[in-house]
């Protein structure tokens, strides 16, 4: 084969290019920045560096935001700053755990449904049934059945968001399943397991990663809503939702009790949404609408 | 035909059911491939031509059981493919590889070239990693790519180069037969010629047999020894190539050949007029399937289905016209 | 010996393209996809633009109609149609022009037709727009047009949806829509590439017949030299954004002056004779980011010599309406016309 020994045409380097595309996306960078701040705050809270979130002091009840208490204090004289920062690691914990549960089960269920047409109908009808419930109602029902508490909240939210992710995984797998490189792998004798792990999943991940950042944001919002409604971890655990709920009675006189955890939720969700939108633009340019 | 045949296909059929869902209960059957038979000798190339929807691509996939046949027999090296399973099926498949049409869709975009090329070897589990590496470079060089290609990703290559990579992968397990499904249709003319030349060289060097599926009659003529023409799931004519191109007997073959735009400005083509469009394979016409479009159709064509029979030595045709 | 770089002007030019340059991507680091090309189309001419993927042939057509994708823009040049500079027209006047005096049909008729409207709705819309006919009159005209493009039983077909038609029928419908405005120029971008060979022959025949009947010009974009030979009177060969040859078809096939044209012609397998080996062009089209200096084809050219790297060869006249961009012929007696 002397006639044409061809050199590969180097069009672009995939890895570096992806990174530089990420760095040049403003929304993505801001979103990632907010997430970093959250993680740092979470670490600070976890190590107790932001002060004791549970320390009651009747001398300093309802102190307005000041030099001593930057976010003010609540009706027990607890520092809102300490509580919000400590709450960060709980929100992160809930978000990450829900994302992990959703990722594992969503990918597993979605991949099986997408790859094996025979199981598709049954699995997806079950998922549809779960999706037919309003997410918060479903979470309340599950949390009510299992009892209030951090772990149960995570399980409830995980079950709630799994069908969505499964649906996205399934759609991506369906797109990949009929590619010629899958046929080619099958011809080479590859087992279904190998084909799913080596070929199907790596090529279906982009939309899933994007979706999981949104699940993270929804989990934080849902935790706040559920705690507010009283089916989250019981007080005095300083989750953001609990702090807001406790400030409910003093909204007129001491609005800072609810405002600061509210802002924390707002910022986190904004950051995660920016990150998700950015990742979608970068990883999956076809989905981007102008 | 002869005992030395590498591939023997008899009365192969594939019917797909469509239209069955919760809301639609009426089932319809698509007769994608409807009883075809042919043989392929070692070292021979059989061209399979026809227009879209004639079932030629389905035939290729049926032979390697990417799709399960509804009926019929496929014997590879005298072993019945249809009853094989597990280890035996893998052993036969090893000798019978496939080259796909789409150079962009047939390589996993997330794998390095050398992993793509040697994936069949990994699955077989007969080589260590360094041995595989050596083999991948050997294969890449065989198809005219440099060793530097090994660590790159598919998107870094042009269509023609990707098709070479696909060929290298097909060669990894030293097959005896390669089924090529429109292997050059997606390529530019100048690249097409490179890939066809490469395939011809490999055939000679490795004593390969090809089943070359294409809609391009000129390309098939160049690479094939014998050519089969398909229409609506059936072979209507099968003959050695010069016989088929110079003395086509079936009206459909003649129509196809007359419609090819020849690259000779001073030789205007005069396409034979066919009536209407290709009928749907859901309800193929009774009798000869071509009679609805055939300018020579007579009563017998509408009622009796012509069978493929030898009209001259090695020239098979399914038509009532010359049958007398 | 004077190098003549202007277009070989046919008797009456309908469309004159001069130094057209189209760029893609960011304006600080653009990729030039059409690189200063000039050509004419006569008012009753069938011109084919031939090239491989990445040659810029489709971008040329889209530039003429100003239908470029968002990432692309025309950075220089002039497109003169019937005495009007198309690049200077306002957006609304240009909209009336494209689909009016200039019409276009595409490779994939399915994606150009709206799946939720009937064939009649879509032809009718074009008729209303260009001829002001409505209701019954528009419907009658639509049936007439369908009959004109040889759609069998047009009275029945007119109420069908695009998915009920075969690929060939859909392309006929697209041609009917294009003809509704009685265009002077029809641009056809690979109109038969997605079709089977028997259907392709019918569509080409139809286009040729309509072109003669209505005295319009057709600009056919294709990669298939067989189609060119059977359809066009003149052909332009493009390579990497530039015109490398422009000649009457029979002339270009008999006596190609550019090595690329020659290579393309040699690499087609013949239908009626056996050849031992195809004469392929080595290598592949260089990516726009790594264009060689001088002649862009020199890296793949059998005739390449050191001077080929020095400058981009200009198009020179080699005979009646035959231009080519190759310095190999510099010792050749260039005929002045």
GROMACS .gro file of N, CA, C and O in nm, chain B residues 174-277:
model
  416
  464UNK      N    1  -0.841  -1.135   1.069
  464UNK     CA    2  -0.811  -1.212   0.949
  464UNK      C    3  -0.933  -1.281   0.890
  464UNK      O    4  -0.939  -1.404   0.882
  465UNK      N    5  -1.033  -1.204   0.849
  465UNK     CA    6  -1.155  -1.266   0.797
  465UNK      C    7  -1.133  -1.324   0.658
  465UNK      O    8  -1.032  -1.296   0.593
  466UNK      N    9  -1.229  -1.406   0.614
  466UNK     CA   10  -1.223  -1.457   0.477
  466UNK      C   11  -1.325  -1.386   0.389
  466UNK      O   12  -1.309  -1.379   0.268
  467UNK      N   13  -1.430  -1.337   0.454
  467UNK     CA   14  -1.534  -1.268   0.378
  467UNK      C   15  -1.559  -1.132   0.443
  467UNK      O   16  -1.566  -1.123   0.565
  468UNK      N   17  -1.569  -1.028   0.362
  468UNK     CA   18  -1.609  -0.897   0.416
  468UNK      C   19  -1.733  -0.851   0.343
  468UNK      O   20  -1.738  -0.849   0.219
  469UNK      N   21  -1.836  -0.817   0.421
  469UNK     CA   22  -1.957  -0.762   0.363
  469UNK      C   23  -1.944  -0.610   0.367
  469UNK      O   24  -1.922  -0.551   0.473
  470UNK      N   25  -1.953  -0.548   0.251
  470UNK     CA   26  -1.930  -0.404   0.243
  470UNK      C   27  -2.062  -0.338   0.207
  470UNK      O   28  -2.113  -0.359   0.097
  471UNK      N   29  -2.117  -0.262   0.300
  471UNK     CA   30  -2.246  -0.198   0.275
  471UNK      C   31  -2.224  -0.054   0.231
  471UNK      O   32  -2.198   0.034   0.312
  472UNK      N   33  -2.233  -0.029   0.103
  472UNK     CA   34  -2.213   0.104   0.046
  472UNK      C   35  -2.085   0.169   0.100
  472UNK      O   36  -2.088   0.281   0.150
  473UNK      N   37  -1.971   0.100   0.090
  473UNK     CA   38  -1.853   0.150   0.160
  473UNK      C   39  -1.796   0.281   0.106
  473UNK      O   40  -1.723   0.348   0.177
  474UNK      N   41  -1.830   0.318  -0.017
  474UNK     CA   42  -1.770   0.441  -0.069
  474UNK      C   43  -1.876   0.545  -0.104
  474UNK      O   44  -1.844   0.652  -0.155
  475UNK      N   45  -2.001   0.518  -0.074
  475UNK     CA   46  -2.107   0.609  -0.116
  475UNK      C   47  -2.100   0.746  -0.050
  475UNK      O   48  -2.144   0.845  -0.105
  476UNK      N   49  -2.046   0.750   0.072
  476UNK     CA   50  -2.044   0.878   0.143
  476UNK      C   51  -1.917   0.957   0.111
  476UNK      O   52  -1.895   1.063   0.166
  477UNK      N   53  -1.833   0.904   0.023
  477UNK     CA   54  -1.703   0.969   0.001
  477UNK      C   55  -1.701   1.049  -0.129
  477UNK      O   56  -1.774   1.020  -0.223
  478UNK      N   57  -1.614   1.149  -0.132
  478UNK     CA   58  -1.595   1.227  -0.254
  478UNK      C   59  -1.531   1.140  -0.362
  478UNK      O   60  -1.461   1.044  -0.331
  479UNK      N   61  -1.555   1.180  -0.487
  479UNK     CA   62  -1.509   1.097  -0.599
  479UNK      C   63  -1.362   1.061  -0.591
  479UNK      O   64  -1.324   0.945  -0.611
  480UNK      N   65  -1.275   1.160  -0.563
  480UNK     CA   66  -1.132   1.131  -0.568
  480UNK      C   67  -1.094   1.037  -0.454
  480UNK      O   68  -1.007   0.951  -0.469
  481UNK      N   69  -1.162   1.049  -0.340
  481UNK     CA   70  -1.134   0.963  -0.226
  481UNK      C   71  -1.192   0.823  -0.250
  481UNK      O   72  -1.134   0.721  -0.214
  482UNK      N   73  -1.309   0.821  -0.316
  482UNK     CA   74  -1.372   0.696  -0.353
  482UNK      C   75  -1.275   0.605  -0.427
  482UNK      O   76  -1.260   0.487  -0.394
  483UNK      N   77  -1.206   0.664  -0.523
  483UNK     CA   78  -1.113   0.585  -0.603
  483UNK      C   79  -1.001   0.529  -0.516
  483UNK      O   80  -0.961   0.413  -0.532
  484UNK      N   81  -0.951   0.609  -0.420
  484UNK     CA   82  -0.845   0.559  -0.332
  484UNK      C   83  -0.893   0.438  -0.254
  484UNK      O   84  -0.823   0.338  -0.242
  485UNK      N   85  -1.014   0.448  -0.198
  485UNK     CA   86  -1.063   0.340  -0.113
  485UNK      C   87  -1.092   0.215  -0.196
  485UNK      O   88  -1.062   0.103  -0.154
  486UNK      N   89  -1.145   0.234  -0.316
  486UNK     CA   90  -1.171   0.118  -0.402
  486UNK      C   91  -1.040   0.049  -0.438
  486UNK      O   92  -1.029  -0.074  -0.432
  487UNK      N   93  -0.939   0.128  -0.471
  487UNK     CA   94  -0.809   0.068  -0.502
  487UNK      C   95  -0.754  -0.009  -0.383
  487UNK      O   96  -0.702  -0.120  -0.397
  488UNK      N   97  -0.768   0.050  -0.265
  488UNK     CA   98  -0.721  -0.017  -0.144
  488UNK      C   99  -0.792  -0.151  -0.125
  488UNK      O  100  -0.729  -0.253  -0.098
  489UNK      N  101  -0.924  -0.149  -0.144
  489UNK     CA  102  -1.000  -0.272  -0.126
  489UNK      C  103  -0.959  -0.378  -0.227
  489UNK      O  104  -0.951  -0.497  -0.195
  490UNK      N  105  -0.933  -0.333  -0.349
  490UNK     CA  106  -0.890  -0.428  -0.452
  490UNK      C  107  -0.754  -0.488  -0.415
  490UNK      O  108  -0.732  -0.609  -0.430
  491UNK      N  109  -0.663  -0.403  -0.366
  491UNK     CA  110  -0.531  -0.453  -0.327
  491UNK      C  111  -0.540  -0.553  -0.213
  491UNK      O  112  -0.475  -0.658  -0.215
  492UNK      N  113  -0.621  -0.521  -0.114
  492UNK     CA  114  -0.635  -0.608   0.003
  492UNK      C  115  -0.694  -0.743  -0.038
  492UNK      O  116  -0.656  -0.848   0.013
  493UNK      N  117  -0.787  -0.737  -0.131
  493UNK     CA  118  -0.851  -0.860  -0.176
  493UNK      C  119  -0.746  -0.954  -0.236
  493UNK      O  120  -0.741  -1.072  -0.204
  494UNK      N  121  -0.661  -0.896  -0.319
  494UNK     CA  122  -0.558  -0.976  -0.383
  494UNK      C  123  -0.459  -1.030  -0.280
  494UNK      O  124  -0.428  -1.148  -0.276
  495UNK      N  125  -0.415  -0.939  -0.192
  495UNK     CA  126  -0.312  -0.974  -0.096
  495UNK      C  127  -0.361  -1.078   0.005
  495UNK      O  128  -0.288  -1.170   0.041
  496UNK      N  129  -0.482  -1.063   0.051
  496UNK     CA  130  -0.531  -1.148   0.160
  496UNK      C  131  -0.631  -1.254   0.113
  496UNK      O  132  -0.691  -1.322   0.194
  497UNK      N  133  -0.649  -1.265  -0.018
  497UNK     CA  134  -0.747  -1.359  -0.075
  497UNK      C  135  -0.884  -1.347  -0.010
  497UNK      O  136  -0.941  -1.446   0.036
  498UNK      N  137  -0.932  -1.224  -0.005
  498UNK     CA  138  -1.061  -1.201   0.057
  498UNK      C  139  -1.174  -1.223  -0.043
  498UNK      O  140  -1.155  -1.211  -0.163
  499UNK      N  141  -1.291  -1.252   0.011
  499UNK     CA  142  -1.413  -1.245  -0.069
  499UNK      C  143  -1.490  -1.123  -0.021
  499UNK      O  144  -1.491  -1.093   0.097
  500UNK      N  145  -1.554  -1.054  -0.116
  500UNK     CA  146  -1.639  -0.941  -0.076
  500UNK      C  147  -1.782  -0.967  -0.122
  500UNK      O  148  -1.805  -1.018  -0.232
  501UNK      N  149  -1.875  -0.926  -0.037
  501UNK     CA  150  -2.010  -0.902  -0.087
  501UNK      C  151  -2.022  -0.751  -0.089
  501UNK      O  152  -2.022  -0.687   0.016
  502UNK      N  153  -2.026  -0.692  -0.207
  502UNK     CA  154  -2.016  -0.548  -0.221
  502UNK      C  155  -2.153  -0.491  -0.253
  502UNK      O  156  -2.204  -0.507  -0.364
  503UNK      N  157  -2.215  -0.429  -0.152
  503UNK     CA  158  -2.350  -0.376  -0.168
  503UNK      C  159  -2.342  -0.229  -0.206
  503UNK      O  160  -2.276  -0.152  -0.137
  504UNK      N  161  -2.405  -0.190  -0.316
  504UNK     CA  162  -2.396  -0.051  -0.357
  504UNK      C  163  -2.507  -0.015  -0.452
  504UNK      O  164  -2.565  -0.101  -0.518
  505UNK      N  165  -2.537   0.115  -0.461
  505UNK     CA  166  -2.633   0.158  -0.561
  505UNK      C  167  -2.560   0.211  -0.683
  505UNK      O  168  -2.620   0.243  -0.784
  506UNK      N  169  -2.428   0.219  -0.673
  506UNK     CA  170  -2.349   0.279  -0.781
  506UNK      C  171  -2.302   0.170  -0.878
  506UNK      O  172  -2.211   0.094  -0.849
  507UNK      N  173  -2.365   0.166  -0.994
  507UNK     CA  174  -2.338   0.057  -1.087
  507UNK      C  175  -2.196   0.059  -1.141
  507UNK      O  176  -2.137  -0.045  -1.167
  508UNK      N  177  -2.140   0.178  -1.157
  508UNK     CA  178  -2.005   0.187  -1.212
  508UNK      C  179  -1.903   0.134  -1.112
  508UNK      O  180  -1.811   0.060  -1.146
  509UNK      N  181  -1.922   0.170  -0.984
  509UNK     CA  182  -1.830   0.122  -0.881
  509UNK      C  183  -1.839  -0.029  -0.869
  509UNK      O  184  -1.737  -0.100  -0.862
  510UNK      N  185  -1.960  -0.082  -0.872
  510UNK     CA  186  -1.978  -0.227  -0.860
  510UNK      C  187  -1.912  -0.298  -0.977
  510UNK      O  188  -1.844  -0.399  -0.961
  511UNK      N  189  -1.929  -0.242  -1.096
  511UNK     CA  190  -1.868  -0.304  -1.212
  511UNK      C  191  -1.716  -0.312  -1.194
  511UNK      O  192  -1.652  -0.409  -1.229
  512UNK      N  193  -1.660  -0.205  -1.138
  512UNK     CA  194  -1.516  -0.203  -1.125
  512UNK      C  195  -1.465  -0.310  -1.029
  512UNK      O  196  -1.365  -0.374  -1.053
  513UNK      N  197  -1.536  -0.329  -0.918
  513UNK     CA  198  -1.479  -0.413  -0.812
  513UNK      C  199  -1.529  -0.557  -0.816
  513UNK      O  200  -1.461  -0.649  -0.769
  514UNK      N  201  -1.647  -0.582  -0.875
  514UNK     CA  202  -1.709  -0.714  -0.861
  514UNK      C  203  -1.667  -0.810  -0.972
  514UNK      O  204  -1.621  -0.769  -1.078
  515UNK      N  205  -1.682  -0.940  -0.943
  515UNK     CA  206  -1.665  -1.042  -1.046
  515UNK      C  207  -1.801  -1.077  -1.105
  515UNK      O  208  -1.817  -1.090  -1.225
  516UNK      N  209  -1.899  -1.094  -1.014
  516UNK     CA  210  -2.036  -1.117  -1.058
  516UNK      C  211  -2.125  -1.013  -0.992
  516UNK      O  212  -2.090  -0.958  -0.888
  517UNK      N  213  -2.240  -0.988  -1.053
  517UNK     CA  214  -2.328  -0.884  -1.001
  517UNK      C  215  -2.472  -0.939  -0.992
  517UNK      O  216  -2.519  -1.005  -1.085
  518UNK      N  217  -2.535  -0.911  -0.877
  518UNK     CA  218  -2.676  -0.946  -0.861
  518UNK      C  219  -2.757  -0.817  -0.851
  518UNK      O  220  -2.717  -0.724  -0.783
  519UNK      N  221  -2.870  -0.812  -0.923
  519UNK     CA  222  -2.955  -0.694  -0.920
  519UNK      C  223  -3.080  -0.727  -0.838
  519UNK      O  224  -3.145  -0.828  -0.862
  520UNK      N  225  -3.108  -0.642  -0.739
  520UNK     CA  226  -3.225  -0.667  -0.654
  520UNK      C  227  -3.336  -0.566  -0.683
  520UNK      O  228  -3.311  -0.450  -0.711
  521UNK      N  229  -3.459  -0.614  -0.676
  521UNK     CA  230  -3.575  -0.525  -0.688
  521UNK      C  231  -3.681  -0.574  -0.591
  521UNK      O  232  -3.721  -0.690  -0.597
  522UNK      N  233  -3.724  -0.489  -0.499
  522UNK     CA  234  -3.828  -0.522  -0.402
  522UNK      C  235  -3.807  -0.656  -0.333
  522UNK      O  236  -3.895  -0.741  -0.333
  523UNK      N  237  -3.689  -0.674  -0.278
  523UNK     CA  238  -3.666  -0.793  -0.196
  523UNK      C  239  -3.629  -0.919  -0.272
  523UNK      O  240  -3.616  -1.025  -0.212
  524UNK      N  241  -3.616  -0.911  -0.405
  524UNK     CA  242  -3.582  -1.030  -0.483
  524UNK      C  243  -3.462  -1.001  -0.573
  524UNK      O  244  -3.443  -0.888  -0.617
  525UNK      N  245  -3.388  -1.107  -0.604
  525UNK     CA  246  -3.285  -1.093  -0.706
  525UNK      C  247  -3.353  -1.114  -0.841
  525UNK      O  248  -3.418  -1.216  -0.863
  526UNK      N  249  -3.341  -1.015  -0.930
  526UNK     CA  250  -3.405  -1.031  -1.061
  526UNK      C  251  -3.306  -1.076  -1.168
  526UNK      O  252  -3.345  -1.132  -1.269
  527UNK      N  253  -3.177  -1.050  -1.142
  527UNK     CA  254  -3.077  -1.094  -1.240
  527UNK      C  255  -2.943  -1.110  -1.171
  527UNK      O  256  -2.909  -1.033  -1.082
  528UNK      N  257  -2.870  -1.215  -1.212
  528UNK     CA  258  -2.739  -1.239  -1.153
  528UNK      C  259  -2.648  -1.294  -1.262
  528UNK      O  260  -2.681  -1.394  -1.325
  529UNK      N  261  -2.537  -1.225  -1.286
  529UNK     CA  262  -2.451  -1.270  -1.396
  529UNK      C  263  -2.309  -1.220  -1.375
  529UNK      O  264  -2.287  -1.126  -1.298
  530UNK      N  265  -2.212  -1.280  -1.444
  530UNK     CA  266  -2.077  -1.224  -1.444
  530UNK      C  267  -2.084  -1.081  -1.495
  530UNK      O  268  -2.170  -1.049  -1.577
  531UNK      N  269  -1.993  -0.994  -1.447
  531UNK     CA  270  -2.019  -0.851  -1.469
  531UNK      C  271  -2.023  -0.809  -1.615
  531UNK      O  272  -2.112  -0.736  -1.654
  532UNK      N  273  -1.929  -0.856  -1.696
  532UNK     CA  274  -1.930  -0.804  -1.833
  532UNK      C  275  -2.056  -0.853  -1.905
  532UNK      O  276  -2.115  -0.780  -1.985
  533UNK      N  277  -2.099  -0.972  -1.872
  533UNK     CA  278  -2.223  -1.027  -1.924
  533UNK      C  279  -2.342  -0.938  -1.885
  533UNK      O  280  -2.424  -0.898  -1.967
  534UNK      N  281  -2.346  -0.902  -1.756
  534UNK     CA  282  -2.460  -0.825  -1.706
  534UNK      C  283  -2.462  -0.684  -1.765
  534UNK      O  284  -2.567  -0.631  -1.800
  535UNK      N  285  -2.346  -0.622  -1.776
  535UNK     CA  286  -2.345  -0.483  -1.822
  535UNK      C  287  -2.360  -0.474  -1.973
  535UNK      O  288  -2.414  -0.376  -2.023
  536UNK      N  289  -2.314  -0.575  -2.044
  536UNK     CA  290  -2.323  -0.567  -2.190
  536UNK      C  291  -2.446  -0.637  -2.244
  536UNK      O  292  -2.497  -0.601  -2.350
  537UNK      N  293  -2.493  -0.740  -2.174
  537UNK     CA  294  -2.613  -0.810  -2.221
  537UNK      C  295  -2.715  -0.824  -2.108
  537UNK      O  296  -2.750  -0.935  -2.070
  538UNK      N  297  -2.761  -0.709  -2.056
  538UNK     CA  298  -2.861  -0.719  -1.949
  538UNK      C  299  -2.989  -0.779  -2.006
  538UNK      O  300  -3.028  -0.744  -2.118
  539UNK      N  301  -3.052  -0.871  -1.933
  539UNK     CA  302  -3.172  -0.934  -1.987
  539UNK      C  303  -3.298  -0.887  -1.918
  539UNK      O  304  -3.401  -0.871  -1.981
  540UNK      N  305  -3.290  -0.863  -1.789
  540UNK     CA  306  -3.411  -0.821  -1.719
  540UNK      C  307  -3.440  -0.674  -1.752
  540UNK      O  308  -3.348  -0.592  -1.752
  541UNK      N  309  -3.564  -0.641  -1.780
  541UNK     CA  310  -3.597  -0.501  -1.813
  541UNK      C  311  -3.555  -0.404  -1.703
  541UNK      O  312  -3.516  -0.290  -1.734
  542UNK      N  313  -3.559  -0.448  -1.578
  542UNK     CA  314  -3.520  -0.357  -1.470
  542UNK      C  315  -3.370  -0.327  -1.477
  542UNK      O  316  -3.328  -0.212  -1.463
  543UNK      N  317  -3.290  -0.430  -1.501
  543UNK     CA  318  -3.146  -0.409  -1.516
  543UNK      C  319  -3.119  -0.313  -1.630
  543UNK      O  320  -3.036  -0.222  -1.620
  544UNK      N  321  -3.193  -0.333  -1.738
  544UNK     CA  322  -3.172  -0.244  -1.854
  544UNK      C  323  -3.210  -0.100  -1.819
  544UNK      O  324  -3.140  -0.006  -1.856
  545UNK      N  325  -3.320  -0.085  -1.745
  545UNK     CA  326  -3.363   0.049  -1.707
  545UNK      C  327  -3.259   0.116  -1.617
  545UNK      O  328  -3.224   0.232  -1.635
  546UNK      N  329  -3.209   0.038  -1.522
  546UNK     CA  330  -3.107   0.091  -1.430
  546UNK      C  331  -2.986   0.138  -1.508
  546UNK      O  332  -2.937   0.250  -1.490
  547UNK      N  333  -2.936   0.051  -1.596
  547UNK     CA  334  -2.814   0.084  -1.671
  547UNK      C  335  -2.837   0.204  -1.760
  547UNK      O  336  -2.750   0.290  -1.773
  548UNK      N  337  -2.956   0.212  -1.820
  548UNK     CA  338  -2.980   0.323  -1.913
  548UNK      C  339  -2.992   0.455  -1.839
  548UNK      O  340  -2.980   0.561  -1.899
  549UNK      N  341  -3.022   0.450  -1.708
  549UNK     CA  342  -3.043   0.574  -1.635
  549UNK      C  343  -2.913   0.632  -1.578
  549UNK      O  344  -2.909   0.747  -1.538
  550UNK      N  345  -2.806   0.552  -1.575
  550UNK     CA  346  -2.681   0.602  -1.518
  550UNK      C  347  -2.628   0.715  -1.605
  550UNK      O  348  -2.610   0.697  -1.726
  551UNK      N  349  -2.605   0.832  -1.547
  551UNK     CA  350  -2.549   0.940  -1.629
  551UNK      C  351  -2.401   0.912  -1.657
  551UNK      O  352  -2.320   0.908  -1.566
  552UNK      N  353  -2.370   0.887  -1.782
  552UNK     CA  354  -2.233   0.853  -1.819
  552UNK      C  355  -2.151   0.981  -1.827
  552UNK      O  356  -2.198   1.080  -1.882
  553UNK      N  357  -2.030   0.980  -1.774
  553UNK     CA  358  -1.948   1.102  -1.781
  553UNK      C  359  -1.889   1.126  -1.919
  553UNK      O  360  -1.770   1.144  -1.934
  554UNK      N  361  -1.973   1.121  -2.021
  554UNK     CA  362  -1.930   1.148  -2.158
  554UNK      C  363  -2.030   1.247  -2.216
  554UNK      O  364  -2.141   1.209  -2.253
  555UNK      N  365  -1.990   1.375  -2.226
  555UNK     CA  366  -2.086   1.477  -2.273
  555UNK      C  367  -2.139   1.447  -2.413
  555UNK      O  368  -2.250   1.487  -2.446
  556UNK      N  369  -2.060   1.377  -2.495
  556UNK     CA  370  -2.103   1.355  -2.632
  556UNK      C  371  -2.185   1.229  -2.649
  556UNK      O  372  -2.221   1.191  -2.759
  557UNK      N  373  -2.209   1.160  -2.538
  557UNK     CA  374  -2.289   1.037  -2.543
  557UNK      C  375  -2.413   1.054  -2.458
  557UNK      O  376  -2.415   1.009  -2.344
  558UNK      N  377  -2.515   1.120  -2.510
  558UNK     CA  378  -2.632   1.142  -2.426
  558UNK      C  379  -2.697   1.009  -2.385
  558UNK      O  380  -2.711   0.919  -2.467
  559UNK      N  381  -2.730   0.998  -2.258
  559UNK     CA  382  -2.798   0.876  -2.213
  559UNK      C  383  -2.945   0.887  -2.251
  559UNK      O  384  -3.002   0.996  -2.255
  560UNK      N  385  -3.004   0.773  -2.279
  560UNK     CA  386  -3.147   0.772  -2.307
  560UNK      C  387  -3.214   0.680  -2.207
  560UNK      O  388  -3.230   0.562  -2.230
  561UNK      N  389  -3.251   0.739  -2.092
  561UNK     CA  390  -3.309   0.656  -1.987
  561UNK      C  391  -3.437   0.590  -2.034
  561UNK      O  392  -3.520   0.653  -2.099
  562UNK      N  393  -3.449   0.461  -2.004
  562UNK     CA  394  -3.570   0.389  -2.038
  562UNK      C  395  -3.682   0.440  -1.948
  562UNK      O  396  -3.663   0.458  -1.829
  563UNK      N  397  -3.798   0.465  -2.007
  563UNK     CA  398  -3.912   0.516  -1.930
  563UNK      C  399  -3.971   0.405  -1.844
  563UNK      O  400  -4.009   0.300  -1.894
  564UNK      N  401  -3.978   0.429  -1.713
  564UNK     CA  402  -4.047   0.336  -1.625
  564UNK      C  403  -4.174   0.404  -1.577
  564UNK      O  404  -4.176   0.523  -1.554
  565UNK      N  405  -4.281   0.326  -1.559
  565UNK     CA  406  -4.402   0.385  -1.507
  565UNK      C  407  -4.392   0.400  -1.357
  565UNK      O  408  -4.354   0.306  -1.288
  566UNK      N  409  -4.430   0.516  -1.306
  566UNK     CA  410  -4.453   0.535  -1.163
  566UNK      C  411  -4.334   0.512  -1.073
  566UNK      O  412  -4.219   0.512  -1.117
  567UNK      N  413  -4.366   0.492  -0.946
  567UNK     CA  414  -4.263   0.476  -0.843
  567UNK      C  415  -4.251   0.330  -0.803
  567UNK      O  416  -4.334   0.247  -0.837
   0.00000   0.00000   0.00000
